[in-house]
C-alpha positions in Angstrom: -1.1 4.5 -10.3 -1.7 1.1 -8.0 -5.0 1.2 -10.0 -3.8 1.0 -13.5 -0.6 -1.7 -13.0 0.0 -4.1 -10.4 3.0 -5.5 -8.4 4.9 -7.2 -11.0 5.2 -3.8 -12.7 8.1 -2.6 -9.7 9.5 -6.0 -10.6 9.5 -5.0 -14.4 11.3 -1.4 -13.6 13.4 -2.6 -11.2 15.0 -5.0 -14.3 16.7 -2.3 -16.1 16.7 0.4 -13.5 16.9 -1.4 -9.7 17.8 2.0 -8.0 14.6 3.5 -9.2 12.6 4.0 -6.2 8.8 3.4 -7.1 5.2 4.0 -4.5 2.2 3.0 -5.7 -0.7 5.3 -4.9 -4.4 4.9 -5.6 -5.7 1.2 -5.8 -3.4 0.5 -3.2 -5.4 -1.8 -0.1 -4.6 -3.8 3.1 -5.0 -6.9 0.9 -2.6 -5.6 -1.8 0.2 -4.1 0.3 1.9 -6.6 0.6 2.6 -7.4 -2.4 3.4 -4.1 -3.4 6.3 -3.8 -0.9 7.2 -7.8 -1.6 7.6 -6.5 -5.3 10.1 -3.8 -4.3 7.9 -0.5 -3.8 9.9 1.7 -1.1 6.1 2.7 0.4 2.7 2.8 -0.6 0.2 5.4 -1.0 -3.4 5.4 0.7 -6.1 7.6 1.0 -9.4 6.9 0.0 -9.2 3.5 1.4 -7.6 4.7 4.4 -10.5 6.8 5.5 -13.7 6.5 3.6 -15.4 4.1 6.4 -14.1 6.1 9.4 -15.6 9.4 7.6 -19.0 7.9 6.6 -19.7 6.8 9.8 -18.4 9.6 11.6 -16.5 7.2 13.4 -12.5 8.5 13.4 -11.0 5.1 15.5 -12.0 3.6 12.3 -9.4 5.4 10.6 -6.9 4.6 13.4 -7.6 0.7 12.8 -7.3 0.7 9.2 -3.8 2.4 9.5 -2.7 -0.1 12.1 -3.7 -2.8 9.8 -2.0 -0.8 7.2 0.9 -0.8 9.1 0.5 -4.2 9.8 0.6 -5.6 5.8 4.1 -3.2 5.2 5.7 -5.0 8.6 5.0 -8.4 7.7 5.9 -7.7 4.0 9.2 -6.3 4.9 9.7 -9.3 7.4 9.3 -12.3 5.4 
């Protein structure tokens, strides 16, 4: 539950158990992805975030661009 912990929480499994593969879900953003992955989770989870603007506005590309950006935070997290 990305809502209830934060990154440092993979780091703090990972310590006695480093083979435990962990994915956050719910509470999980653009601006927090990142750090999710940097910390060790193997994905993340979205939902919510992922489509409540497209759906309120009726506008779907909405959705499209917040995945690419999405997809965007997991890339540059995995590359640096």
């Amino acid at each position: 539950p990305g809502s209830l912990l934060k990154p440092d929480f993979i780091k703090a499994v990972h310590g006695p158990i480093p083979y435990a593969p962990l994915m956050p879900t719910g509470g999980v953003s653009v601006e927090n992805a990142g750090a999710w992955i940097k910390a060790g989770a193997v994905a993340i989870g979205v939902g919510g975030d992922l489509t409540k603007e497209g759906v309120a506005k009726g506008d779907y590309s909405l959705i499209t661009k917040k995945a690419e950006s999405y997809i965007r935070a997991v890339r540059d997290a995995r590359a640096g």
